[in-house]
């Protein structure tokens, strides 16, 4: 895509290197715009996450699979499949499961899904952005270690609403819009058992009770790890009720709840770990693809704009990229 460039090369900072941040950066690069990403984690992907144990096992403990409903996102996932970073997952489902869209996952794990898009991106990992400071018509980012970044014409936050709200103290109007959004937590159990759990499915959703989902990790394409590794999700209500327990307490309780949910004793576990997703699933979305400040120098987006799925994060990221490019390349 060719655009007339201004003499000053605009610079864009994106906070968050999950689906929204990376899809936004990927689209902005196609407009030949300079983008720098910052993420507080030590890897990319955000809730597209894979935990690897010292024993060599791995667990996709965040988003379980991706469905594509729009032509744009379908083409985006096709690109990732062609790059070898995504594949269809066809687990054996419990008999009460209904028909569903095709499920795609990252290979060899969810955290690998976006890797092909990051080769030419400038990404600063282990970098928590704690505040924004005005600098002429742009913004500088204050990071948790006290460093002040260079100046950016546009700053885009894809952090969850509560964290974006704290960052956008400089814009009370945007903060007020963020207040209307809500997200539910999810406690996740990662467990490897010393013997198979005697069930005839690889993935099961539960409509009631503490446990909402369980998935056999070995059924995922290119998984290659231990055959007896499972990821189990607790429902939003149970997760909220037990939010402030320690991971050790939750790991123990969730094994009891899993045993109750499937109606049998569990084999002994050789590895258990619980992970708390404080902001896992959007329960009340914004209802539009992103938020922008009046002067269009600040943007905020993520799945929480449109829903609770990876595709919503992609759509928000793509919409922000188009709006930012329009502002920077035409004004
Ligand atoms: C347990 C679980 C199961 C799920 N299952 C599915 C599923 O099966 N299918 C589906 O479609 N969706 C699922 N989802 C939802 C899906 O994961 C999200 O919709 C999607 O990944 C959100 O992408 P995002 O880029 O908007 O946000 P995120 O992936 O959360 O990315 C935000 C990024 O911002 C970073 N960040 C936050 N604050 C700062 C800061 N101050 N400074 C720097 N960086 C910061 C974070 O580290 C993170 O990497 C699930 C989510 C969870 C938690």
mmCIF file of C-alpha atoms and ligand atoms in Angstrom:
data_model
loop_
_atom_site.group_PDB
_atom_site.id
_atom_site.type_symbol
_atom_site.label_atom_id
_atom_site.label_comp_id
_atom_site.label_asym_id
_atom_site.label_seq_id
_atom_site.Cartn_x
_atom_site.Cartn_y
_atom_site.Cartn_z
ATOM 1 C CA UNK A 1 0.000 0.000 0.000
ATOM 2 C CA UNK A 2 1.578 3.341 -1.019
ATOM 3 C CA UNK A 3 0.896 6.532 0.924
ATOM 4 C CA UNK A 4 2.331 10.022 0.681
ATOM 5 C CA UNK A 5 4.700 10.373 3.681
ATOM 6 C CA UNK A 6 5.160 13.536 5.683
ATOM 7 C CA UNK A 7 8.686 14.834 6.435
ATOM 8 C CA UNK A 8 8.376 13.849 10.126
ATOM 9 C CA UNK A 9 8.140 10.064 10.431
ATOM 10 C CA UNK A 10 5.376 9.369 12.920
ATOM 11 C CA UNK A 11 6.146 6.988 15.767
ATOM 12 C CA UNK A 12 3.637 4.711 17.453
ATOM 13 C CA UNK A 13 3.887 2.865 20.794
ATOM 14 C CA UNK A 14 1.700 -0.142 21.523
ATOM 15 C CA UNK A 15 1.286 -1.416 25.084
ATOM 16 C CA UNK A 16 0.633 -5.157 25.047
ATOM 17 C CA UNK A 17 1.925 -7.835 22.684
ATOM 18 C CA UNK A 18 -1.139 -10.100 22.645
ATOM 19 C CA UNK A 19 -3.455 -10.635 19.676
ATOM 20 C CA UNK A 20 -4.759 -7.041 19.690
ATOM 21 C CA UNK A 21 -1.306 -5.431 19.976
ATOM 22 C CA UNK A 22 0.483 -7.639 17.464
ATOM 23 C CA UNK A 23 -2.308 -7.664 14.874
ATOM 24 C CA UNK A 24 -2.433 -3.865 15.176
ATOM 25 C CA UNK A 25 1.368 -3.575 14.783
ATOM 26 C CA UNK A 26 1.324 -5.990 11.852
ATOM 27 C CA UNK A 27 -1.291 -3.872 10.050
ATOM 28 C CA UNK A 28 0.501 -0.590 10.838
ATOM 29 C CA UNK A 29 3.738 -1.946 9.415
ATOM 30 C CA UNK A 30 1.946 -2.539 6.138
ATOM 31 C CA UNK A 31 1.303 1.211 6.058
ATOM 32 C CA UNK A 32 5.058 1.631 6.507
ATOM 33 C CA UNK A 33 4.593 3.179 9.967
ATOM 34 C CA UNK A 34 7.182 2.725 12.744
ATOM 35 C CA UNK A 35 5.821 0.781 15.709
ATOM 36 C CA UNK A 36 7.368 -0.147 19.068
ATOM 37 C CA UNK A 37 5.643 -2.657 21.366
ATOM 38 C CA UNK A 38 5.993 -2.920 25.149
ATOM 39 C CA UNK A 39 4.848 -5.906 27.199
ATOM 40 C CA UNK A 40 5.298 -6.575 30.873
ATOM 41 C CA UNK A 41 5.580 -10.356 30.325
ATOM 42 C CA UNK A 42 8.723 -12.183 29.307
ATOM 43 C CA UNK A 43 7.100 -13.498 26.120
ATOM 44 C CA UNK A 44 4.566 -12.410 23.533
ATOM 45 C CA UNK A 45 0.971 -13.630 23.209
ATOM 46 C CA UNK A 46 -0.772 -12.328 26.332
ATOM 47 C CA UNK A 47 -3.624 -14.730 27.044
ATOM 48 C CA UNK A 48 -2.484 -16.865 24.075
ATOM 49 C CA UNK A 49 -0.238 -18.602 26.561
ATOM 50 C CA UNK A 50 1.813 -21.773 26.959
ATOM 51 C CA UNK A 51 3.479 -22.822 30.212
ATOM 52 C CA UNK A 52 6.520 -25.111 29.905
ATOM 53 C CA UNK A 53 7.651 -27.096 32.962
ATOM 54 C CA UNK A 54 11.204 -27.995 33.957
ATOM 55 C CA UNK A 55 10.228 -31.582 33.163
ATOM 56 C CA UNK A 56 9.637 -30.683 29.509
ATOM 57 C CA UNK A 57 5.844 -30.785 29.622
ATOM 58 C CA UNK A 58 3.721 -27.948 28.264
ATOM 59 C CA UNK A 59 0.245 -26.610 28.935
ATOM 60 C CA UNK A 60 -1.857 -24.185 26.908
ATOM 61 C CA UNK A 61 -3.397 -22.618 29.995
ATOM 62 C CA UNK A 62 -5.031 -19.489 28.521
ATOM 63 C CA UNK A 63 -7.126 -19.346 25.342
ATOM 64 C CA UNK A 64 -8.002 -22.901 24.331
ATOM 65 C CA UNK A 65 -8.704 -22.480 20.645
ATOM 66 C CA UNK A 66 -9.528 -19.900 18.020
ATOM 67 C CA UNK A 67 -12.632 -19.779 15.886
ATOM 68 C CA UNK A 68 -12.890 -17.628 12.777
ATOM 69 C CA UNK A 69 -16.195 -16.070 11.838
ATOM 70 C CA UNK A 70 -15.159 -13.091 9.679
ATOM 71 C CA UNK A 71 -13.407 -13.360 6.295
ATOM 72 C CA UNK A 72 -10.613 -11.028 7.499
ATOM 73 C CA UNK A 73 -9.755 -13.075 10.544
ATOM 74 C CA UNK A 74 -10.037 -16.285 8.574
ATOM 75 C CA UNK A 75 -7.430 -14.932 6.103
ATOM 76 C CA UNK A 76 -5.237 -13.854 9.036
ATOM 77 C CA UNK A 77 -5.342 -17.342 10.589
ATOM 78 C CA UNK A 78 -4.662 -18.901 7.157
ATOM 79 C CA UNK A 79 -1.477 -16.817 7.009
ATOM 80 C CA UNK A 80 -0.422 -18.240 10.378
ATOM 81 C CA UNK A 81 -1.257 -21.776 9.259
ATOM 82 C CA UNK A 82 0.846 -21.327 6.117
ATOM 83 C CA UNK A 83 3.709 -20.097 8.299
ATOM 84 C CA UNK A 84 3.418 -23.315 10.348
ATOM 85 C CA UNK A 85 2.291 -21.533 13.521
ATOM 86 C CA UNK A 86 -1.332 -22.712 13.602
ATOM 87 C CA UNK A 87 -3.230 -25.929 12.929
ATOM 88 C CA UNK A 88 -6.721 -27.298 13.358
ATOM 89 C CA UNK A 89 -7.359 -29.103 16.643
ATOM 90 C CA UNK A 90 -9.851 -31.959 16.466
ATOM 91 C CA UNK A 91 -10.149 -33.360 19.972
ATOM 92 C CA UNK A 92 -12.515 -36.193 20.824
ATOM 93 C CA UNK A 93 -15.353 -34.390 22.557
ATOM 94 C CA UNK A 94 -17.638 -35.667 25.289
ATOM 95 C CA UNK A 95 -20.847 -37.091 23.882
ATOM 96 C CA UNK A 96 -22.972 -34.136 25.012
ATOM 97 C CA UNK A 97 -20.937 -31.659 22.924
ATOM 98 C CA UNK A 98 -22.752 -29.949 20.067
ATOM 99 C CA UNK A 99 -21.383 -29.150 16.603
ATOM 100 C CA UNK A 100 -18.967 -26.260 16.543
ATOM 101 C CA UNK A 101 -16.849 -24.072 14.258
ATOM 102 C CA UNK A 102 -13.386 -25.389 13.341
ATOM 103 C CA UNK A 103 -10.961 -24.938 16.237
ATOM 104 C CA UNK A 104 -7.458 -23.624 15.507
ATOM 105 C CA UNK A 105 -4.540 -23.608 17.924
ATOM 106 C CA UNK A 106 -0.964 -22.356 17.900
ATOM 107 C CA UNK A 107 1.761 -24.886 17.137
ATOM 108 C CA UNK A 108 3.608 -26.189 19.014
ATOM 109 C CA UNK A 109 1.630 -24.159 21.580
ATOM 110 C CA UNK A 110 -0.679 -21.147 21.789
ATOM 111 C CA UNK A 111 2.198 -18.792 22.595
ATOM 112 C CA UNK A 112 3.775 -19.648 19.206
ATOM 113 C CA UNK A 113 0.727 -18.510 17.225
ATOM 114 C CA UNK A 114 1.819 -14.916 16.639
ATOM 115 C CA UNK A 115 5.562 -15.549 16.323
ATOM 116 C CA UNK A 116 5.683 -15.352 12.493
ATOM 117 C CA UNK A 117 4.391 -11.773 12.695
ATOM 118 C CA UNK A 118 7.045 -10.579 15.126
ATOM 119 C CA UNK A 119 10.203 -11.037 13.091
ATOM 120 C CA UNK A 120 10.436 -7.381 12.037
ATOM 121 C CA UNK A 121 8.743 -5.869 15.064
ATOM 122 C CA UNK A 122 10.522 -3.838 17.729
ATOM 123 C CA UNK A 123 9.242 -5.477 20.941
ATOM 124 C CA UNK A 124 10.394 -4.604 24.462
ATOM 125 C CA UNK A 125 9.519 -7.506 26.779
ATOM 126 C CA UNK A 126 9.707 -7.464 30.600
ATOM 127 C CA UNK A 127 8.715 -3.797 30.358
ATOM 128 C CA UNK A 128 5.724 -2.614 32.375
ATOM 129 C CA UNK A 129 4.397 0.768 31.302
ATOM 130 C CA UNK A 130 3.242 2.604 34.414
ATOM 131 C CA UNK A 131 2.271 6.094 33.188
ATOM 132 C CA UNK A 132 2.091 8.422 30.193
ATOM 133 C CA UNK A 133 3.588 11.901 30.156
ATOM 134 C CA UNK A 134 2.822 14.683 27.683
ATOM 135 C CA UNK A 135 5.642 15.649 25.345
ATOM 136 C CA UNK A 136 4.657 18.328 22.826
ATOM 137 C CA UNK A 137 1.794 16.860 20.792
ATOM 138 C CA UNK A 138 2.888 13.341 21.686
ATOM 139 C CA UNK A 139 3.535 11.113 24.671
ATOM 140 C CA UNK A 140 6.426 9.559 26.547
ATOM 141 C CA UNK A 141 6.024 6.258 28.368
ATOM 142 C CA UNK A 142 7.191 5.954 31.959
ATOM 143 C CA UNK A 143 8.161 2.343 32.664
ATOM 144 C CA UNK A 144 8.126 0.602 36.043
ATOM 145 C CA UNK A 145 11.902 0.985 36.437
ATOM 146 C CA UNK A 146 11.455 4.777 36.201
ATOM 147 C CA UNK A 147 12.789 5.150 32.646
ATOM 148 C CA UNK A 148 11.142 7.683 30.331
ATOM 149 C CA UNK A 149 10.890 6.562 26.702
ATOM 150 C CA UNK A 150 11.331 8.658 23.600
ATOM 151 C CA UNK A 151 8.306 10.569 22.352
ATOM 152 C CA UNK A 152 5.515 8.889 20.382
ATOM 153 C CA UNK A 153 2.870 10.589 18.242
ATOM 154 C CA UNK A 154 0.334 7.911 19.122
ATOM 155 C CA UNK A 155 0.081 5.524 22.073
ATOM 156 C CA UNK A 156 -2.192 2.487 21.848
ATOM 157 C CA UNK A 157 -3.004 0.466 24.967
ATOM 158 C CA UNK A 158 -4.247 -3.103 24.620
ATOM 159 C CA UNK A 159 -3.955 -3.840 28.347
ATOM 160 C CA UNK A 160 -7.178 -4.926 30.114
ATOM 161 C CA UNK A 161 -9.572 -2.038 30.959
ATOM 162 C CA UNK A 162 -8.522 -1.711 34.609
ATOM 163 C CA UNK A 163 -4.854 -1.418 33.647
ATOM 164 C CA UNK A 164 -5.562 0.877 30.690
ATOM 165 C CA UNK A 165 -7.624 3.056 33.012
ATOM 166 C CA UNK A 166 -4.643 3.503 35.328
ATOM 167 C CA UNK A 167 -2.405 4.388 32.371
ATOM 168 C CA UNK A 168 -4.897 6.852 30.931
ATOM 169 C CA UNK A 169 -5.198 9.025 34.051
ATOM 170 C CA UNK A 170 -4.323 11.831 31.614
ATOM 171 C CA UNK A 171 -7.716 11.411 29.864
ATOM 172 C CA UNK A 172 -10.707 11.299 32.246
ATOM 173 C CA UNK A 173 -13.209 10.939 29.367
ATOM 174 C CA UNK A 174 -11.568 7.717 28.191
ATOM 175 C CA UNK A 175 -11.367 6.527 31.789
ATOM 176 C CA UNK A 176 -15.114 7.021 32.188
ATOM 177 C CA UNK A 177 -15.820 4.855 29.105
ATOM 178 C CA UNK A 178 -13.522 2.136 30.466
ATOM 179 C CA UNK A 179 -15.492 2.015 33.712
ATOM 180 C CA UNK A 180 -18.497 0.453 31.947
ATOM 181 C CA UNK A 181 -16.577 -2.673 30.868
ATOM 182 C CA UNK A 182 -16.374 -5.783 33.008
ATOM 183 C CA UNK A 183 -14.262 -8.914 32.835
ATOM 184 C CA UNK A 184 -14.501 -12.172 34.771
ATOM 185 C CA UNK A 185 -11.560 -14.105 36.234
ATOM 186 C CA UNK A 186 -10.570 -17.712 35.539
ATOM 187 C CA UNK A 187 -8.482 -20.010 37.704
ATOM 188 C CA UNK A 188 -6.654 -22.615 35.603
ATOM 189 C CA UNK A 189 -5.237 -25.922 36.809
ATOM 190 C CA UNK A 190 -2.318 -27.510 34.948
ATOM 191 C CA UNK A 191 -1.822 -31.115 36.016
ATOM 192 C CA UNK A 192 0.158 -34.131 34.893
ATOM 193 C CA UNK A 193 -1.028 -37.463 36.230
ATOM 194 C CA UNK A 194 1.013 -40.619 36.716
ATOM 195 C CA UNK A 195 -1.683 -42.722 35.000
ATOM 196 C CA UNK A 196 -4.431 -41.981 32.453
ATOM 197 C CA UNK A 197 -7.714 -40.472 33.637
ATOM 198 C CA UNK A 198 -10.256 -43.049 32.515
ATOM 199 C CA UNK A 199 -12.399 -40.879 30.236
ATOM 200 C CA UNK A 200 -13.127 -41.318 26.517
ATOM 201 C CA UNK A 201 -12.769 -37.682 25.475
ATOM 202 C CA UNK A 202 -9.972 -35.155 24.985
ATOM 203 C CA UNK A 203 -11.988 -32.040 25.761
ATOM 204 C CA UNK A 204 -15.158 -31.398 27.696
ATOM 205 C CA UNK A 205 -17.137 -28.322 28.614
ATOM 206 C CA UNK A 206 -19.219 -28.385 31.816
ATOM 207 C CA UNK A 207 -22.382 -26.292 32.004
ATOM 208 C CA UNK A 208 -22.596 -26.215 35.777
ATOM 209 C CA UNK A 209 -20.426 -26.704 38.841
ATOM 210 C CA UNK A 210 -16.995 -25.378 39.703
ATOM 211 C CA UNK A 211 -15.193 -26.816 36.666
ATOM 212 C CA UNK A 212 -16.055 -25.335 33.278
ATOM 213 C CA UNK A 213 -13.582 -27.057 30.924
ATOM 214 C CA UNK A 214 -10.942 -29.770 30.727
ATOM 215 C CA UNK A 215 -8.584 -30.572 27.856
ATOM 216 C CA UNK A 216 -5.997 -33.287 27.321
ATOM 217 C CA UNK A 217 -2.820 -31.541 26.218
ATOM 218 C CA UNK A 218 -1.514 -34.496 24.206
ATOM 219 C CA UNK A 219 -4.509 -34.214 21.853
ATOM 220 C CA UNK A 220 -3.310 -30.831 20.615
ATOM 221 C CA UNK A 221 -1.404 -30.800 17.295
ATOM 222 C CA UNK A 222 2.390 -31.016 17.647
ATOM 223 C CA UNK A 223 2.075 -31.124 21.424
ATOM 224 C CA UNK A 224 4.628 -33.888 21.888
ATOM 225 C CA UNK A 225 4.710 -33.712 25.708
ATOM 226 C CA UNK A 226 3.522 -36.006 28.453
ATOM 227 C CA UNK A 227 0.399 -38.009 27.535
ATOM 228 C CA UNK A 228 -1.278 -37.384 30.901
ATOM 229 C CA UNK A 229 -1.197 -33.580 31.031
ATOM 230 C CA UNK A 230 -4.543 -31.775 31.411
ATOM 231 C CA UNK A 231 -5.638 -28.145 31.554
ATOM 232 C CA UNK A 232 -8.749 -27.523 33.646
ATOM 233 C CA UNK A 233 -10.617 -24.231 33.902
ATOM 234 C CA UNK A 234 -12.818 -23.179 36.796
ATOM 235 C CA UNK A 235 -16.021 -21.297 36.005
ATOM 236 C CA UNK A 236 -16.231 -17.522 36.442
ATOM 237 C CA UNK A 237 -18.313 -17.716 39.627
ATOM 238 C CA UNK A 238 -16.042 -20.221 41.370
ATOM 239 C CA UNK A 239 -12.965 -18.298 40.203
ATOM 240 C CA UNK A 240 -14.327 -15.041 41.622
ATOM 241 C CA UNK A 241 -15.232 -16.700 44.933
ATOM 242 C CA UNK A 242 -11.706 -18.128 45.279
ATOM 243 C CA UNK A 243 -9.847 -15.227 43.651
ATOM 244 C CA UNK A 244 -7.549 -14.366 46.546
ATOM 245 C CA UNK A 245 -6.559 -17.912 47.556
ATOM 246 C CA UNK A 246 -2.983 -18.979 46.873
ATOM 247 C CA UNK A 247 -2.219 -21.005 43.714
ATOM 248 C CA UNK A 248 -1.345 -23.960 45.983
ATOM 249 C CA UNK A 249 -4.737 -23.822 47.724
ATOM 250 C CA UNK A 250 -6.552 -23.532 44.395
ATOM 251 C CA UNK A 251 -4.559 -26.395 42.834
ATOM 252 C CA UNK A 252 -5.678 -28.651 45.650
ATOM 253 C CA UNK A 253 -9.329 -27.534 45.552
ATOM 254 C CA UNK A 254 -9.544 -27.780 41.777
ATOM 255 C CA UNK A 255 -8.354 -31.401 41.816
ATOM 256 C CA UNK A 256 -11.208 -32.193 44.214
ATOM 257 C CA UNK A 257 -13.667 -30.310 41.994
ATOM 258 C CA UNK A 258 -12.402 -32.089 38.863
ATOM 259 C CA UNK A 259 -12.817 -35.477 40.533
ATOM 260 C CA UNK A 260 -16.393 -34.504 41.482
ATOM 261 C CA UNK A 261 -17.144 -33.199 37.943
ATOM 262 C CA UNK A 262 -16.117 -36.417 36.190
ATOM 263 C CA UNK A 263 -17.385 -38.671 38.982
ATOM 264 C CA UNK A 264 -14.191 -40.632 39.613
ATOM 265 C CA UNK A 265 -11.045 -40.500 41.708
ATOM 266 C CA UNK A 266 -8.073 -38.929 39.946
ATOM 267 C CA UNK A 267 -4.760 -40.746 39.510
ATOM 268 C CA UNK A 268 -1.882 -39.316 41.517
ATOM 269 C CA UNK A 269 -0.453 -36.120 40.025
ATOM 270 C CA UNK A 270 3.272 -35.698 39.358
ATOM 271 C CA UNK A 271 2.886 -31.990 38.596
ATOM 272 C CA UNK A 272 0.212 -29.486 39.568
ATOM 273 C CA UNK A 273 0.140 -25.742 39.242
ATOM 274 C CA UNK A 274 -2.689 -23.208 39.294
ATOM 275 C CA UNK A 275 -2.657 -19.937 37.384
ATOM 276 C CA UNK A 276 -4.999 -17.034 38.035
ATOM 277 C CA UNK A 277 -6.256 -15.008 35.084
ATOM 278 C CA UNK A 278 -7.666 -11.988 36.865
ATOM 279 C CA UNK A 279 -9.076 -10.544 33.630
ATOM 280 C CA UNK A 280 -9.899 -13.624 31.566
ATOM 281 C CA UNK A 281 -13.240 -13.186 29.827
ATOM 282 C CA UNK A 282 -15.193 -10.077 28.859
ATOM 283 C CA UNK A 283 -18.640 -10.138 30.432
ATOM 284 C CA UNK A 284 -19.672 -6.580 29.490
ATOM 285 C CA UNK A 285 -17.916 -5.312 26.338
ATOM 286 C CA UNK A 286 -17.492 -1.693 25.276
ATOM 287 C CA UNK A 287 -19.691 -2.249 22.206
ATOM 288 C CA UNK A 288 -17.390 -0.574 19.669
ATOM 289 C CA UNK A 289 -13.968 -1.635 18.290
ATOM 290 C CA UNK A 290 -11.827 0.869 20.252
ATOM 291 C CA UNK A 291 -11.667 4.081 22.243
ATOM 292 C CA UNK A 292 -9.769 7.186 21.106
ATOM 293 C CA UNK A 293 -8.936 10.507 22.729
ATOM 294 C CA UNK A 294 -10.357 13.685 21.201
ATOM 295 C CA UNK A 295 -7.030 14.518 19.483
ATOM 296 C CA UNK A 296 -6.562 10.871 18.372
ATOM 297 C CA UNK A 297 -3.175 10.559 20.040
ATOM 298 C CA UNK A 298 -4.372 7.892 22.516
ATOM 299 C CA UNK A 299 -6.149 4.673 21.577
ATOM 300 C CA UNK A 300 -7.330 1.754 23.677
ATOM 301 C CA UNK A 301 -8.530 -1.621 22.468
ATOM 302 C CA UNK A 302 -8.489 -5.357 22.990
ATOM 303 C CA UNK A 303 -10.972 -8.216 23.090
ATOM 304 C CA UNK A 304 -12.920 -6.335 25.781
ATOM 305 C CA UNK A 305 -14.187 -3.890 23.145
ATOM 306 C CA UNK A 306 -16.268 -6.472 21.284
ATOM 307 C CA UNK A 307 -16.473 -9.712 23.260
ATOM 308 C CA UNK A 308 -14.633 -12.579 24.870
ATOM 309 C CA UNK A 309 -12.880 -14.213 21.937
ATOM 310 C CA UNK A 310 -9.489 -13.979 20.252
ATOM 311 C CA UNK A 311 -11.204 -12.804 17.071
ATOM 312 C CA UNK A 312 -12.587 -9.791 18.989
ATOM 313 C CA UNK A 313 -9.010 -8.819 19.921
ATOM 314 C CA UNK A 314 -7.962 -9.132 16.277
ATOM 315 C CA UNK A 315 -10.872 -6.991 15.098
ATOM 316 C CA UNK A 316 -10.096 -4.305 17.651
ATOM 317 C CA UNK A 317 -6.395 -4.290 16.710
ATOM 318 C CA UNK A 318 -7.154 -4.068 12.991
ATOM 319 C CA UNK A 319 -9.688 -1.258 13.494
ATOM 320 C CA UNK A 320 -7.204 0.757 15.583
ATOM 321 C CA UNK A 321 -4.508 0.309 12.929
ATOM 322 C CA UNK A 322 -6.839 1.661 10.229
ATOM 323 C CA UNK A 323 -7.842 4.669 12.379
ATOM 324 C CA UNK A 324 -4.242 5.479 13.370
ATOM 325 C CA UNK A 325 -3.023 5.190 9.762
ATOM 326 C CA UNK A 326 -5.845 7.428 8.613
ATOM 327 C CA UNK A 327 -4.855 10.073 11.141
ATOM 328 C CA UNK A 328 -1.090 9.904 10.600
ATOM 329 C CA UNK A 329 -1.050 9.525 6.840
ATOM 330 C CA UNK A 330 -3.766 11.904 5.777
ATOM 331 C CA UNK A 331 -3.787 14.787 8.224
HETATM 332 C C1 LIG B 1 -8.463 -19.071 30.556
HETATM 333 C C2 LIG B 1 -8.861 -18.410 29.262
HETATM 334 C C3 LIG B 1 -9.481 -19.163 28.270
HETATM 335 C C4 LIG B 1 -9.845 -18.552 27.060
HETATM 336 N N1 LIG B 1 -10.374 -19.340 26.074
HETATM 337 C C5 LIG B 1 -10.614 -18.784 24.858
HETATM 338 C C6 LIG B 1 -11.011 -19.600 23.775
HETATM 339 O O1 LIG B 1 -11.070 -20.829 23.867
HETATM 340 N N2 LIG B 1 -11.283 -18.990 22.575
HETATM 341 C C7 LIG B 1 -11.161 -17.637 22.414
HETATM 342 O O2 LIG B 1 -11.394 -17.132 21.305
HETATM 343 N N3 LIG B 1 -10.765 -16.844 23.435
HETATM 344 C C8 LIG B 1 -10.476 -17.383 24.644
HETATM 345 N N4 LIG B 1 -10.023 -16.597 25.664
HETATM 346 C C9 LIG B 1 -9.947 -15.142 25.456
HETATM 347 C C10 LIG B 1 -8.696 -14.773 24.633
HETATM 348 O O3 LIG B 1 -7.552 -15.272 25.269
HETATM 349 C C11 LIG B 1 -8.631 -13.252 24.522
HETATM 350 O O4 LIG B 1 -9.825 -12.783 23.909
HETATM 351 C C12 LIG B 1 -7.462 -12.709 23.695
HETATM 352 O O5 LIG B 1 -6.296 -13.491 23.821
HETATM 353 C C13 LIG B 1 -7.224 -11.268 24.136
HETATM 354 O O6 LIG B 1 -6.156 -10.661 23.418
HETATM 355 P P1 LIG B 1 -5.748 -9.166 23.765
HETATM 356 O O7 LIG B 1 -4.570 -8.823 22.936
HETATM 357 O O8 LIG B 1 -6.950 -8.296 23.691
HETATM 358 O O9 LIG B 1 -5.349 -9.176 25.318
HETATM 359 P P2 LIG B 1 -4.153 -9.927 26.056
HETATM 360 O O10 LIG B 1 -3.834 -11.212 25.398
HETATM 361 O O11 LIG B 1 -4.545 -9.961 27.496
HETATM 362 O O12 LIG B 1 -2.904 -8.950 25.843
HETATM 363 C C14 LIG B 1 -2.702 -7.800 26.650
HETATM 364 C C15 LIG B 1 -1.205 -7.684 26.909
HETATM 365 O O13 LIG B 1 -0.953 -6.468 27.611
HETATM 366 C C16 LIG B 1 0.129 -6.676 28.498
HETATM 367 N N5 LIG B 1 0.066 -5.615 29.505
HETATM 368 C C17 LIG B 1 -0.938 -5.355 30.380
HETATM 369 N N6 LIG B 1 -0.636 -4.272 31.119
HETATM 370 C C18 LIG B 1 0.584 -3.841 30.694
HETATM 371 C C19 LIG B 1 1.428 -2.767 31.089
HETATM 372 N N7 LIG B 1 1.073 -1.890 32.052
HETATM 373 N N8 LIG B 1 2.622 -2.616 30.468
HETATM 374 C C20 LIG B 1 3.002 -3.489 29.479
HETATM 375 N N9 LIG B 1 2.234 -4.538 29.070
HETATM 376 C C21 LIG B 1 1.037 -4.697 29.675
HETATM 377 C C22 LIG B 1 -0.127 -8.078 29.036
HETATM 378 O O14 LIG B 1 1.074 -8.655 29.543
HETATM 379 C C23 LIG B 1 -0.635 -8.798 27.785
HETATM 380 O O15 LIG B 1 0.400 -9.473 27.093
HETATM 381 C C24 LIG B 1 -9.617 -17.172 26.866
HETATM 382 C C25 LIG B 1 -8.984 -16.434 27.870
HETATM 383 C C26 LIG B 1 -8.599 -17.052 29.048
HETATM 384 C C27 LIG B 1 -7.854 -16.252 30.075
#
